[in-house]
Structures are given as structure tokens and as C-alpha cells.
mmCIF file of C-alpha atoms in Angstrom:
data_model
loop_
_atom_site.group_PDB
_atom_site.id
_atom_site.type_symbol
_atom_site.label_atom_id
_atom_site.label_comp_id
_atom_site.label_asym_id
_atom_site.label_seq_id
_atom_site.Cartn_x
_atom_site.Cartn_y
_atom_site.Cartn_z
ATOM 1 C CA MET A 1 -17.756 41.388 1.516
ATOM 2 C CA LYS A 2 -17.614 42.471 -2.125
ATOM 3 C CA ARG A 3 -19.593 40.482 -4.686
ATOM 4 C CA ASN A 4 -16.481 39.236 -6.523
ATOM 5 C CA GLU A 5 -14.877 38.151 -3.235
ATOM 6 C CA LYS A 6 -18.022 36.262 -2.230
ATOM 7 C CA LYS A 7 -18.188 34.542 -5.623
ATOM 8 C CA GLN A 8 -14.526 33.587 -5.357
ATOM 9 C CA LYS A 9 -15.102 32.130 -1.896
ATOM 10 C CA THR A 10 -17.989 29.894 -3.016
ATOM 11 C CA THR A 11 -16.805 28.912 -6.501
ATOM 12 C CA LEU A 12 -14.887 25.640 -6.711
ATOM 13 C CA THR A 13 -12.329 24.760 -9.393
ATOM 14 C CA ALA A 14 -12.486 21.429 -11.216
ATOM 15 C CA ALA A 15 -9.542 20.206 -9.106
ATOM 16 C CA GLU A 16 -11.286 21.162 -5.864
ATOM 17 C CA VAL A 17 -14.574 19.581 -6.928
ATOM 18 C CA SER A 18 -12.726 16.422 -7.980
ATOM 19 C CA ALA A 19 -10.926 16.066 -4.641
ATOM 20 C CA LEU A 20 -14.045 16.790 -2.570
ATOM 21 C CA TRP A 21 -16.310 14.640 -4.773
ATOM 22 C CA LEU A 22 -13.971 11.633 -4.592
ATOM 23 C CA GLN A 23 -13.524 12.102 -0.851
ATOM 24 C CA TYR A 24 -17.302 12.148 -0.400
ATOM 25 C CA MET A 25 -17.605 8.870 -2.300
ATOM 26 C CA GLY A 26 -14.794 7.255 -0.312
ATOM 27 C CA ASP A 27 -15.936 8.486 3.076
ATOM 28 C CA SER A 28 -19.588 7.574 2.511
ATOM 29 C CA MET A 29 -18.279 4.058 1.802
ATOM 30 C CA ALA A 30 -16.067 4.251 4.914
ATOM 31 C CA VAL A 31 -19.067 5.160 7.091
ATOM 32 C CA CYS A 32 -20.804 1.950 5.983
ATOM 33 C CA VAL A 33 -17.670 -0.144 6.535
ATOM 34 C CA TYR A 34 -16.795 1.258 9.960
ATOM 35 C CA LYS A 35 -20.396 1.065 11.212
ATOM 36 C CA TYR A 36 -20.264 -2.663 10.464
ATOM 37 C CA PHE A 37 -16.793 -2.971 12.008
ATOM 38 C CA LEU A 38 -18.015 -1.236 15.150
ATOM 39 C CA LYS A 39 -20.871 -3.729 15.365
ATOM 40 C CA ILE A 40 -18.581 -6.793 15.233
ATOM 41 C CA VAL A 41 -15.391 -5.627 17.000
ATOM 42 C CA GLU A 42 -14.770 -7.186 20.410
ATOM 43 C CA ASN A 43 -11.222 -6.123 21.311
ATOM 44 C CA GLU A 44 -11.490 -3.180 23.724
ATOM 45 C CA ASP A 45 -8.229 -1.671 22.457
ATOM 46 C CA ILE A 46 -9.226 -1.806 18.785
ATOM 47 C CA LYS A 47 -12.797 -0.579 19.305
ATOM 48 C CA PRO A 48 -11.831 3.096 20.013
ATOM 49 C CA ILE A 49 -9.793 3.172 16.792
ATOM 50 C CA ILE A 50 -12.752 1.930 14.760
ATOM 51 C CA ALA A 51 -15.018 4.465 16.475
ATOM 52 C CA TYR A 52 -12.571 7.303 15.789
ATOM 53 C CA SER A 53 -12.272 6.253 12.132
ATOM 54 C CA LEU A 54 -16.056 6.384 11.838
ATOM 55 C CA ARG A 55 -16.256 9.843 13.439
ATOM 56 C CA LEU A 56 -13.623 11.212 11.066
ATOM 57 C CA ALA A 57 -15.433 9.873 7.990
ATOM 58 C CA GLU A 58 -18.759 11.306 9.188
ATOM 59 C CA SER A 59 -17.198 14.712 9.929
ATOM 60 C CA HIS A 60 -15.676 14.808 6.440
ATOM 61 C CA LEU A 61 -19.107 14.279 4.872
ATOM 62 C CA VAL A 62 -20.529 17.202 6.858
ATOM 63 C CA LYS A 63 -17.735 19.524 5.737
ATOM 64 C CA ILE A 64 -17.902 18.472 2.076
ATOM 65 C CA THR A 65 -21.683 18.923 2.084
ATOM 66 C CA ASP A 66 -21.189 22.478 3.328
ATOM 67 C CA PHE A 67 -18.673 23.243 0.568
ATOM 68 C CA PHE A 68 -20.975 21.898 -2.135
ATOM 69 C CA GLU A 69 -24.151 23.528 -0.857
ATOM 70 C CA LYS A 70 -22.505 26.958 -0.703
ATOM 71 C CA ALA A 71 -21.266 26.449 -4.265
ATOM 72 C CA ASN A 72 -24.740 25.253 -5.406
ATOM 73 C CA PHE A 73 -23.087 22.015 -6.489
ATOM 74 C CA LYS A 74 -24.946 18.711 -6.520
ATOM 75 C CA LEU A 75 -23.752 16.156 -3.979
ATOM 76 C CA PRO A 76 -23.026 12.625 -5.208
ATOM 77 C CA LYS A 77 -25.288 9.895 -3.874
ATOM 78 C CA GLY A 78 -22.338 7.860 -2.637
ATOM 79 C CA PHE A 79 -23.216 5.089 -0.194
ATOM 80 C CA THR A 80 -26.078 4.954 2.281
ATOM 81 C CA GLU A 81 -27.576 2.643 4.884
ATOM 82 C CA ASP A 82 -28.941 0.598 1.968
ATOM 83 C CA ASP A 83 -25.361 -0.511 1.223
ATOM 84 C CA VAL A 84 -24.623 -2.033 4.637
ATOM 85 C CA ASN A 85 -26.173 -4.899 6.608
ATOM 86 C CA LEU A 86 -25.272 -4.314 10.251
ATOM 87 C CA ASN A 87 -26.824 -7.656 11.203
ATOM 88 C CA ALA A 88 -24.433 -9.665 9.016
ATOM 89 C CA PRO A 89 -22.231 -12.157 10.896
ATOM 90 C CA ARG A 90 -18.551 -11.504 11.489
ATOM 91 C CA LEU A 91 -16.555 -11.652 8.258
ATOM 92 C CA PHE A 92 -13.207 -10.406 9.621
ATOM 93 C CA SER A 93 -11.171 -10.959 12.768
ATOM 94 C CA ASP A 94 -10.457 -7.995 15.063
ATOM 95 C CA SER A 95 -6.798 -8.082 14.001
ATOM 96 C CA PHE A 96 -7.848 -7.669 10.373
ATOM 97 C CA LEU A 97 -10.047 -4.697 11.304
ATOM 98 C CA LEU A 98 -6.960 -2.974 12.697
ATOM 99 C CA PHE A 99 -4.887 -3.885 9.638
ATOM 100 C CA TYR A 100 -7.658 -2.633 7.328
ATOM 101 C CA SER A 101 -7.767 0.674 9.196
ATOM 102 C CA ARG A 102 -4.001 1.017 8.863
ATOM 103 C CA MET A 103 -4.005 0.432 5.107
ATOM 104 C CA MET A 104 -6.966 2.688 4.362
ATOM 105 C CA THR A 105 -5.601 5.497 6.546
ATOM 106 C CA MET A 106 -2.391 5.388 4.495
ATOM 107 C CA HIS A 107 -4.421 5.720 1.297
ATOM 108 C CA GLY A 108 -6.323 8.665 2.768
ATOM 109 C CA ILE A 109 -3.218 10.597 3.796
ATOM 110 C CA SER A 110 -1.758 10.212 0.285
ATOM 111 C CA ALA A 111 -4.980 11.501 -1.316
ATOM 112 C CA TYR A 112 -5.262 14.473 1.071
ATOM 113 C CA THR A 113 -1.688 15.544 0.350
ATOM 114 C CA LEU A 114 -2.337 15.590 -3.389
ATOM 115 C CA ALA A 115 -5.627 17.456 -2.862
ATOM 116 C CA ILE A 116 -3.876 20.303 -1.012
ATOM 117 C CA THR A 117 -1.417 20.887 -3.836
ATOM 118 C CA ASN A 118 -4.255 21.097 -6.370
ATOM 119 C CA ALA A 119 -6.559 23.367 -4.336
ATOM 120 C CA GLU A 120 -6.528 27.149 -4.768
ATOM 121 C CA ARG A 121 -9.017 28.167 -2.077
ATOM 122 C CA GLU A 122 -7.462 28.478 1.354
ATOM 123 C CA ASP A 123 -10.499 27.033 3.148
ATOM 124 C CA VAL A 124 -10.354 23.927 0.930
ATOM 125 C CA GLN A 125 -6.618 23.629 1.584
ATOM 126 C CA ASN A 126 -7.293 23.964 5.316
ATOM 127 C CA HIS A 127 -9.919 21.229 5.126
ATOM 128 C CA PHE A 128 -7.522 18.744 3.586
ATOM 129 C CA TYR A 129 -4.719 19.841 5.905
ATOM 130 C CA GLN A 130 -6.974 19.094 8.877
ATOM 131 C CA CYS A 131 -7.791 15.722 7.307
ATOM 132 C CA ILE A 132 -4.046 14.996 7.216
ATOM 133 C CA VAL A 133 -3.571 16.062 10.846
ATOM 134 C CA THR A 134 -6.400 13.903 12.189
ATOM 135 C CA SER A 135 -5.499 10.970 9.932
ATOM 136 C CA LYS A 136 -1.892 11.169 11.101
ATOM 137 C CA GLU A 137 -3.125 11.041 14.712
ATOM 138 C CA LEU A 138 -5.262 8.029 13.826
ATOM 139 C CA TYR A 139 -2.342 6.356 12.048
ATOM 140 C CA GLN A 140 -0.107 6.832 15.095
ATOM 141 C CA LYS A 141 -2.724 5.199 17.311
ATOM 142 C CA ILE A 142 -3.055 2.284 14.888
ATOM 143 C CA VAL A 143 0.703 1.660 14.597
ATOM 144 C CA LYS A 144 1.216 1.963 18.363
ATOM 145 C CA LEU A 145 -1.416 -0.691 18.962
ATOM 146 C CA ALA A 146 -0.354 -2.857 16.000
ATOM 147 C CA LYS A 147 3.195 -3.085 17.327
ATOM 148 C CA ILE A 148 2.024 -5.005 20.387
ATOM 149 C CA GLN A 149 -0.168 -7.361 18.340
ATOM 150 C CA LEU A 150 1.062 -10.741 17.129
ATOM 151 C CA HIS A 151 2.876 -10.881 13.793
ATOM 152 C CA PHE A 152 3.430 -7.131 13.401
ATOM 153 C CA ASP A 153 5.639 -6.704 10.348
ATOM 154 C CA SER A 154 7.881 -3.666 10.156
ATOM 155 C CA VAL A 155 9.790 -2.512 7.083
ATOM 156 C CA PRO A 156 13.230 -4.226 7.074
ATOM 157 C CA THR A 157 16.176 -2.266 8.473
ATOM 158 C CA ILE A 158 19.487 -1.693 6.685
ATOM 159 C CA PRO A 159 22.980 -1.162 8.150
ATOM 160 C CA SER A 160 24.364 2.365 8.360
ATOM 161 C CA PRO A 161 27.115 2.957 5.757
ATOM 162 C CA HIS A 162 30.589 3.821 7.059
ATOM 163 C CA ASP A 163 31.277 6.398 4.365
ATOM 164 C CA VAL A 164 29.503 8.499 1.740
ATOM 165 C CA GLU A 165 29.626 6.659 -1.576
ATOM 166 C CA PHE A 166 28.819 7.618 -5.162
ATOM 167 C CA VAL A 167 27.751 5.403 -8.046
ATOM 168 C CA GLU A 168 30.781 4.937 -10.282
ATOM 169 C CA SER A 169 29.366 2.777 -13.067
ATOM 170 C CA THR A 170 26.137 2.277 -14.976
ATOM 171 C CA GLN A 171 26.465 -1.380 -13.932
ATOM 172 C CA PHE A 172 24.504 -0.193 -10.865
ATOM 173 C CA ILE A 173 21.469 -0.437 -13.141
ATOM 174 C CA THR A 174 21.745 -4.180 -13.550
ATOM 175 C CA SER A 175 20.699 -6.280 -16.511
ATOM 176 C CA LEU A 176 18.359 -9.259 -16.484
ATOM 177 C CA ILE A 177 21.171 -11.802 -16.555
ATOM 178 C CA GLY A 178 24.153 -12.355 -14.284
ATOM 179 C CA ASP A 179 24.606 -11.403 -10.647
ATOM 180 C CA LYS A 180 22.359 -8.637 -9.379
ATOM 181 C CA ARG A 181 23.467 -6.054 -6.826
ATOM 182 C CA PRO A 182 21.683 -6.036 -3.454
ATOM 183 C CA LEU A 183 18.488 -4.037 -3.160
ATOM 184 C CA ASN A 184 18.843 -0.391 -2.184
ATOM 185 C CA MET A 185 16.708 1.222 0.526
ATOM 186 C CA SER A 186 14.097 2.686 -1.870
ATOM 187 C CA GLU A 187 13.620 -0.658 -3.578
ATOM 188 C CA ILE A 188 13.310 -2.467 -0.223
ATOM 189 C CA SER A 189 10.767 0.028 1.068
ATOM 190 C CA ASN A 190 8.609 -0.085 -2.057
ATOM 191 C CA LEU A 191 8.744 -3.869 -2.434
ATOM 192 C CA HIS A 192 7.780 -4.419 1.201
ATOM 193 C CA PHE A 193 4.957 -1.877 1.076
ATOM 194 C CA ASN A 194 3.554 -3.127 -2.234
ATOM 195 C CA SER A 195 3.744 -6.731 -1.054
ATOM 196 C CA LYS A 196 1.779 -5.774 2.059
ATOM 197 C CA LYS A 197 -0.763 -3.716 0.135
ATOM 198 C CA THR A 198 -1.243 -6.291 -2.621
ATOM 199 C CA GLY A 199 -1.574 -9.041 -0.028
ATOM 200 C CA PHE A 200 -4.274 -6.896 1.600
ATOM 201 C CA VAL A 201 -6.140 -6.769 -1.720
ATOM 202 C CA ARG A 202 -5.935 -10.570 -1.947
ATOM 203 C CA SER A 203 -7.357 -11.090 1.556
ATOM 204 C CA LEU A 204 -10.140 -8.560 1.056
ATOM 205 C CA SER A 205 -11.009 -10.156 -2.291
ATOM 206 C CA ILE A 206 -11.280 -13.569 -0.592
ATOM 207 C CA ALA A 207 -13.788 -12.104 1.855
ATOM 208 C CA PHE A 208 -15.746 -10.349 -0.878
ATOM 209 C CA SER A 209 -15.810 -13.464 -3.072
ATOM 210 C CA GLN A 210 -17.532 -15.387 -0.247
ATOM 211 C CA VAL A 211 -20.338 -12.897 0.248
ATOM 212 C CA ALA A 212 -20.994 -11.272 -3.154
ATOM 213 C CA GLU A 213 -24.503 -11.916 -4.452
ATOM 214 C CA LYS A 214 -24.024 -11.576 -8.202
ATOM 215 C CA GLU A 215 -22.060 -14.323 -9.947
ATOM 216 C CA GLU A 216 -20.091 -11.820 -12.029
ATOM 217 C CA VAL A 217 -18.962 -9.992 -8.893
ATOM 218 C CA ARG A 218 -17.924 -13.284 -7.252
ATOM 219 C CA ASN A 219 -15.985 -14.296 -10.355
ATOM 220 C CA PHE A 220 -14.195 -10.961 -10.473
ATOM 221 C CA MET A 221 -13.207 -11.241 -6.817
ATOM 222 C CA LEU A 222 -11.910 -14.778 -7.345
ATOM 223 C CA LYS A 223 -9.830 -13.583 -10.287
ATOM 224 C CA ASN A 224 -8.533 -10.758 -8.104
ATOM 225 C CA VAL A 225 -7.536 -13.280 -5.429
ATOM 226 C CA LYS A 226 -5.422 -15.133 -7.969
ATOM 227 C CA LEU A 227 -3.803 -12.068 -9.555
ATOM 228 C CA ALA A 228 -3.152 -10.181 -6.310
ATOM 229 C CA GLY A 229 -1.705 -13.327 -4.727
ATOM 230 C CA LYS A 230 0.604 -13.865 -7.685
ATOM 231 C CA ASP A 231 1.712 -10.222 -7.659
ATOM 232 C CA ALA A 232 2.352 -10.171 -3.904
ATOM 233 C CA ASP A 233 4.401 -13.369 -4.223
ATOM 234 C CA SER A 234 6.486 -11.768 -6.978
ATOM 235 C CA PHE A 235 7.478 -8.961 -4.595
ATOM 236 C CA ASP A 236 8.245 -11.480 -1.857
ATOM 237 C CA GLU A 237 10.542 -13.504 -4.101
ATOM 238 C CA ILE A 238 12.721 -10.467 -4.774
ATOM 239 C CA LEU A 239 12.939 -9.679 -1.055
ATOM 240 C CA LYS A 240 13.746 -13.288 -0.182
ATOM 241 C CA LYS A 241 16.736 -13.346 -2.538
ATOM 242 C CA ASP A 242 18.365 -10.724 -0.301
ATOM 243 C CA ASN A 243 17.297 -12.644 2.825
ATOM 244 C CA LEU A 244 14.866 -9.893 3.812
ATOM 245 C CA PRO A 245 11.645 -10.536 5.755
ATOM 246 C CA ILE A 246 8.319 -10.505 3.935
ATOM 247 C CA PRO A 247 4.978 -9.121 5.172
ATOM 248 C CA LYS A 248 2.423 -11.271 6.953
ATOM 249 C CA ARG A 249 -0.556 -12.554 4.983
ATOM 250 C CA TRP A 250 -4.046 -12.048 6.377
ATOM 251 C CA ASP A 251 -6.080 -14.716 4.574
ATOM 252 C CA ALA A 252 -6.560 -16.692 7.792
ATOM 253 C CA GLU A 253 -8.252 -13.679 9.406
ATOM 254 C CA ILE A 254 -11.296 -14.047 7.121
ATOM 255 C CA THR A 255 -14.134 -16.104 8.598
ATOM 256 C CA ASN A 256 -16.305 -18.624 6.711
ATOM 257 C CA SER A 257 -19.352 -16.344 6.621
ATOM 258 C CA THR A 258 -21.248 -16.185 3.318
ATOM 259 C CA ILE A 259 -23.673 -13.415 4.342
ATOM 260 C CA SER A 260 -22.600 -10.051 2.987
ATOM 261 C CA PRO A 261 -22.322 -6.995 5.216
ATOM 262 C CA PHE A 262 -22.165 -4.810 2.109
ATOM 263 C CA SER A 263 -23.955 -4.353 -1.203
ATOM 264 C CA ASP A 264 -22.311 -5.614 -4.393
ATOM 265 C CA LYS A 265 -22.111 -1.970 -5.449
ATOM 266 C CA LEU A 266 -19.936 -1.194 -2.426
ATOM 267 C CA LEU A 267 -17.789 -4.300 -2.976
ATOM 268 C CA MET A 268 -17.022 -3.304 -6.558
ATOM 269 C CA PHE A 269 -16.411 0.354 -5.705
ATOM 270 C CA HIS A 270 -14.011 -0.722 -2.969
ATOM 271 C CA ALA A 271 -12.163 -2.956 -5.417
ATOM 272 C CA ALA A 272 -11.920 -0.110 -7.937
ATOM 273 C CA LEU A 273 -10.646 2.240 -5.220
ATOM 274 C CA LEU A 274 -7.818 -0.156 -4.360
ATOM 275 C CA VAL A 275 -6.976 -0.676 -8.037
ATOM 276 C CA ASN A 276 -6.576 3.089 -8.515
ATOM 277 C CA ALA A 277 -4.347 3.295 -5.446
ATOM 278 C CA ALA A 278 -2.268 0.350 -6.675
ATOM 279 C CA LEU A 279 -1.640 2.002 -10.036
ATOM 280 C CA SER A 280 -0.375 5.091 -8.253
ATOM 281 C CA TYR A 281 1.935 3.173 -5.909
ATOM 282 C CA TYR A 282 3.277 0.880 -8.632
ATOM 283 C CA GLY A 283 3.999 3.875 -10.870
ATOM 284 C CA ALA A 284 5.921 5.623 -8.098
ATOM 285 C CA ALA A 285 7.879 2.435 -7.365
ATOM 286 C CA ILE A 286 8.905 2.072 -11.013
ATOM 287 C CA GLY A 287 10.300 5.592 -10.925
ATOM 288 C CA SER A 288 12.509 4.887 -7.899
ATOM 289 C CA SER A 289 13.766 1.421 -8.915
ATOM 290 C CA LEU A 290 17.100 0.980 -10.687
ATOM 291 C CA ARG A 291 17.209 -2.783 -11.212
ATOM 292 C CA THR A 292 15.840 -3.913 -14.552
ATOM 293 C CA ASP A 293 14.241 -7.070 -13.136
ATOM 294 C CA ILE A 294 12.325 -5.024 -10.550
ATOM 295 C CA ILE A 295 11.142 -2.502 -13.152
ATOM 296 C CA LEU A 296 9.880 -5.304 -15.410
ATOM 297 C CA ASN A 297 8.100 -6.932 -12.482
ATOM 298 C CA TYR A 298 6.324 -3.677 -11.668
ATOM 299 C CA LYS A 299 5.285 -3.299 -15.295
ATOM 300 C CA LYS A 300 3.735 -6.763 -15.135
ATOM 301 C CA VAL A 301 1.763 -6.115 -11.938
ATOM 302 C CA PHE A 302 0.805 -2.667 -13.270
ATOM 303 C CA ASN A 303 -0.779 -4.385 -16.275
ATOM 304 C CA HIS A 304 -2.629 -6.765 -13.945
ATOM 305 C CA ALA A 305 -4.052 -3.785 -12.056
ATOM 306 C CA MET A 306 -5.075 -2.155 -15.343
ATOM 307 C CA GLN A 307 -6.943 -5.333 -16.322
ATOM 308 C CA ALA A 308 -8.706 -5.433 -12.955
ATOM 309 C CA GLY A 309 -9.617 -1.763 -13.270
ATOM 310 C CA ALA A 310 -11.135 -2.270 -16.721
ATOM 311 C CA PHE A 311 -13.290 -5.139 -15.445
ATOM 312 C CA CYS A 312 -14.366 -3.073 -12.402
ATOM 313 C CA TYR A 313 -15.460 -0.295 -14.735
ATOM 314 C CA LYS A 314 -17.478 -2.667 -16.939
ATOM 315 C CA LEU A 315 -19.371 -4.168 -13.991
ATOM 316 C CA LEU A 316 -19.989 -0.811 -12.301
ATOM 317 C CA VAL A 317 -21.442 0.573 -15.535
ATOM 318 C CA LYS A 318 -23.386 -2.594 -16.393
ATOM 319 C CA TYR A 319 -25.321 -2.596 -13.129
ATOM 320 C CA GLY A 320 -25.760 1.178 -12.849
ATOM 321 C CA TRP A 321 -23.435 1.489 -9.863
ATOM 322 C CA MET A 322 -20.979 4.028 -11.248
ATOM 323 C CA GLU A 323 -21.827 7.655 -10.569
ATOM 324 C CA LYS A 324 -20.743 9.990 -13.337
ATOM 325 C CA GLN A 325 -18.202 12.575 -12.267
ATOM 326 C CA PRO A 326 -19.101 16.195 -13.127
ATOM 327 C CA GLY A 327 -17.396 17.311 -16.330
ATOM 328 C CA ALA A 328 -17.043 20.075 -18.887
ATOM 329 C CA ILE A 329 -20.015 21.272 -20.925
ATOM 330 C CA ASP A 330 -20.623 19.133 -24.015
ATOM 331 C CA ARG A 331 -20.569 21.991 -26.531
ATOM 332 C CA LYS A 332 -20.645 19.640 -29.510
ATOM 333 C CA GLY A 333 -23.683 17.824 -28.158
ATOM 334 C CA LEU A 334 -25.514 21.108 -27.557
ATOM 335 C CA SER A 335 -24.829 22.325 -31.077
ATOM 336 C CA GLU A 336 -26.245 19.152 -32.617
ATOM 337 C CA LYS A 337 -29.690 19.521 -31.030
#
């Protein structure tokens, strides 16, 4: 192999480092979470899914470590055994463990897809493609099992149109006053998904608020419970007006334990991770919505997520929990020495 070819094979672009670095952070957190889940899960059908989720996260860390070592790039610290207490009592029901796995697998698939489009090296592309393949297999297993559980909520169906129709008037983009047209399929899909995801944030924040050690972390989680609950309800109200079903809430699947399975650092990182995902999903939903009232509602919940993200950042920095992402050389700083 020629020297230039070898250098090209080991050098990582900023986009590739970003995707791998963020995946390392997320999967090192996932290893802690799924090790705890595996310790508390009792359902023999759900246990293999938790075990498979853990194996995938661990295998990702091995592969990312190899990429970084060959590129002489420093690995992030991420999360370690110091961030998980495997002896903590049960905080979640088995049903919630399955629901959690479903939601986080969806987030992973979205991130892997974006990572492929930004990667130039074929081996990095292949890594994220394989992540998609295995995550899709995991997701299929989760959905298959979830469908036979109580209270499985599917996205609402719509009737098949008899003919092809075209929009004939700008009245299709309705105003804030007067009668509003029924929701279209994109709006239904996004509202249902964002209600489910935001409800998930509320339930997880309830659990985290019970077990967080620092008062500031508890207060943030309690504020998140209120905001996420309000935002999820706002999606539900729009669905209800068209007599469409709304997603199940999972608050009752949190136990009364006050002993934390995870460090406050992990709790806050997890919250920040979900905030970033929410901003992405809300932004996409705004772009595919054509009713003014829906667009304004998304803008409102988007602002709530921005507020939560800013507070996450402040606490992560305050307590030294936020690892600094690699960046460009500070030429100005060097010249001032």
C-alpha cells in the first residue's frame, strides 16, 4: 500500500470524527443503561432484546476504538462503570424497558443514516451501514414483541382515497381562525410520533427526578416533566379534534424507588441527548406541516426544547460533566502567546 493511500485510509474528516465521537458517547451511556436493565428485567421475552441491545452497544465501542487508534485520535472518556449502580432497585417496569429500547433504537437509526451521508471513507460508511442493519433487526424484534403487549399504540390509519386529487386553493394552508381542514397523513404521523416521544421524555424525567442526587439536577428534571407533559398534551389535543387515537403514557411504569442506578452526569447527558433529538424531529415536522396552528404549536415546543437544552448545557459545564468535542486549531490563541 502506497504511503498516501495508507494516510487516506487512517485519516478521519471532521464529519467522520463527529459521528464516531458522538456515537461513542451515546453507546458508552447505553452500555451502562442496558447493563442495569439486564440486571432488573424479569420478562423472559424482553430479556433477549435487552441483551442484544447491550451487545450491539459494546460492539460499536470496539469498532470506534479501532478507528480512533489507527488515526491516532484520542478517545472520549464517555461513561464507565462509575456511572452505573447495578445494585440499585428496580426503577422501571419491564414494559417500559421494551418501550425505552424502541425509542432509543429509532434515535440510533436516524443518527446512523445521517452519518453515512457525511462520511467519505468507505470503511466508515460500512460501519454505519452495519449499525443500521443490526439496529433494524433489533427494531423489528422490539415491534414484534410490543404488538402482543398490553396497550400497544400504532400510528392511526387513514382511508384510501378513491381518486387522485390536487390542491386547488391556498385555503389548504389554513389560518388560525375558522374551520380547519382535517389533518393530512404527514401531520398525523408527525403529531403521533412527537406525542409519543415527548411523553417518553416526561416519563423518563419523572424517574430521573426521583433518583437524582444534586438538587439542581432534580429541579431540572421536574421542570422537564412539566414542559414535556404540556408539549405532549398539545399534540394530543390536535389529534383528538380529528377523533384520532393518542399514544399511551408510561408514567405509571415508573416505580417509587429513590436510589439512582445512574450518575447525575449520565442523567443530564441523557436529557441533553433527547433534547437534541427533539429539536431535529420538531424541525422536520414543521417543514412537513401545512396548517398554521400546527406550525405555531411546533414553534412553541421547539422553544421549550431550546430552553431545556440551554439549562442542560449550563449544568453539564458547571459540574465538569461535558466533554469538549475536538475542534479546529485556535490560530488566534496561538498567535497571542
